[in-house]
Tab-separated table of C-alpha atoms in Angstrom:
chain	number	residue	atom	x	y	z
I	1	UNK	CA	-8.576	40.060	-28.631
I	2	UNK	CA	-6.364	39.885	-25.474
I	3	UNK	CA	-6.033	36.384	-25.126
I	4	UNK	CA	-4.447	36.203	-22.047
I	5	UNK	CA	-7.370	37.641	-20.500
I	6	UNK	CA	-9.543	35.534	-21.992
I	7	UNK	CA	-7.967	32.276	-21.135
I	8	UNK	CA	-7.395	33.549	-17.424
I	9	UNK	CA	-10.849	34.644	-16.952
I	10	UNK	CA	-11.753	31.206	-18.165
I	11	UNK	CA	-9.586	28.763	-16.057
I	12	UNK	CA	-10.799	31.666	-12.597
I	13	UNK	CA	-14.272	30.509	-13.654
I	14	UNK	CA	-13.333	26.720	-13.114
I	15	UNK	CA	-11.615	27.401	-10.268
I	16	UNK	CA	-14.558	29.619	-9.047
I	17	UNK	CA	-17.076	26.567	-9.834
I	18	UNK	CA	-15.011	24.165	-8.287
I	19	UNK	CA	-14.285	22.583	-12.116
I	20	UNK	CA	-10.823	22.701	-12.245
I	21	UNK	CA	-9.295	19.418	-11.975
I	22	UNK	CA	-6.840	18.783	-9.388
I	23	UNK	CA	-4.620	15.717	-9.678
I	24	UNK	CA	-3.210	14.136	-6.391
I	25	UNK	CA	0.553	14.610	-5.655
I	26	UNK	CA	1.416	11.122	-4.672
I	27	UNK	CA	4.776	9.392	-4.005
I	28	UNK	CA	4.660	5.480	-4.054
I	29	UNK	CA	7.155	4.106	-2.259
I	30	UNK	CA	8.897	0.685	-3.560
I	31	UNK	CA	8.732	-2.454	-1.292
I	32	UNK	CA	5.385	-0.107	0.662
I	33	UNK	CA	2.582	-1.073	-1.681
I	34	UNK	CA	-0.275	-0.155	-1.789
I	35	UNK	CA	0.835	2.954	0.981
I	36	UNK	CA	2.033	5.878	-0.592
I	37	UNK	CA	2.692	9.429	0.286
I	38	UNK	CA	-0.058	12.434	-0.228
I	39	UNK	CA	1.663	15.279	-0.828
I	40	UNK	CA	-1.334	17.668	-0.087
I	41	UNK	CA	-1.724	21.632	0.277
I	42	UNK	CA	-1.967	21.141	4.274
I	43	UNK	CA	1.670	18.894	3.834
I	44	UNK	CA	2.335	15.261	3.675
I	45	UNK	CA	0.025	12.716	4.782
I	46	UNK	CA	0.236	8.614	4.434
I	47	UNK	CA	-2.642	7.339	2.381
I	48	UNK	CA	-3.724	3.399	0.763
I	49	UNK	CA	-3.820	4.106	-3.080
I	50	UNK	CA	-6.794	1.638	-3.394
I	51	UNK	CA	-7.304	2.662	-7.204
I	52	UNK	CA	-4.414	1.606	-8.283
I	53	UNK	CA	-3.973	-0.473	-11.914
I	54	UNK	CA	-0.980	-2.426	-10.239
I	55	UNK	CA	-3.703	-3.862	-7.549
I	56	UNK	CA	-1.433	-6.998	-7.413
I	57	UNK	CA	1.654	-5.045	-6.652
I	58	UNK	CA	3.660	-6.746	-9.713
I	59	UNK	CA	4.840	-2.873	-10.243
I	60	UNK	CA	6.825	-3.505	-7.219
I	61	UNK	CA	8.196	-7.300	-7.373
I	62	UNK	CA	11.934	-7.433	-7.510
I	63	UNK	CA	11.682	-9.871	-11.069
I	64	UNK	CA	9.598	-7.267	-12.518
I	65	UNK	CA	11.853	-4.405	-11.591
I	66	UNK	CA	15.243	-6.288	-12.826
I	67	UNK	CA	13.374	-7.234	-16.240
I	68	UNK	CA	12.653	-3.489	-16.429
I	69	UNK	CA	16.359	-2.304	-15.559
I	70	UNK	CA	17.792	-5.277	-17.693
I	71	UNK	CA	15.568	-3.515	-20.731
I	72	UNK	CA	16.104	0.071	-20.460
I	73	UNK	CA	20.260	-0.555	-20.131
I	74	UNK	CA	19.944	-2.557	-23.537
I	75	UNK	CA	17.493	-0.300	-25.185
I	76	UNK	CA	17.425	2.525	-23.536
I	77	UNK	CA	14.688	4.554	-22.256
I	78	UNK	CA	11.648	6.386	-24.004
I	79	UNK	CA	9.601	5.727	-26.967
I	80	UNK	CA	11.619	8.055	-29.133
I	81	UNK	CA	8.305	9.632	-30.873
I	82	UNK	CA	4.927	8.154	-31.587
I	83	UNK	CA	4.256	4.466	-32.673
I	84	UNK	CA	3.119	5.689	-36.563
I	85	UNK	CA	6.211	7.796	-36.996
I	86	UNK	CA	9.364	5.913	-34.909
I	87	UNK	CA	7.931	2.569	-35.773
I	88	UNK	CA	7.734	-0.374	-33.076
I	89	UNK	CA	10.307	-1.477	-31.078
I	90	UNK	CA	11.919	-4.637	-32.149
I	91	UNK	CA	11.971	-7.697	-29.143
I	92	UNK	CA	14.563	-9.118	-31.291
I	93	UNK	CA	18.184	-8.571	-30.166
């Protein structure tokens, strides 16, 4: 079996029945919330992300930000491998 083939003809028949999922190419923008930019096939365009988890904009505030940088430069960055297999990061330290 060509495989190749197969899996191409496949993902043109989503495409063809308007199933293939798409995902948004959006930039947030710190200190803009909730604007953001749409970086769509026609170009750029300035959108309101109204879906957004961070609805608050907590993702953004300059306590939350420093607690983040403050973290990653004493632990570092990354989970290092799944929760069951690296273990769980330690708050103590």
């Amino acid at each position: 079996m060509n495989y190749d083939a197969f899996f191409a003809n496949a993902l043109a028949t989503l495409h063809e029945e308007r199933r293939y999922r798409v995902f948004a190419d959006l930039e947030r923008i710190a200190g803009r919330f909730p604007h953001a930019i749409w970086h769509s096939p026609q170009g750029q365009r300035n959108v309101i992300i109204w879906c957004s988890n961070d609805y608050l904009g907590m993702g953004q505030h300059p306590k939350v930000i420093g607690a983040m940088v403050e973290t990653a430069t004493r632990m570092g960055a990354g989970a290092g491998g799944t929760r069951n297999i690296a273990g769980t990061n330690s708050s103590a330290g």
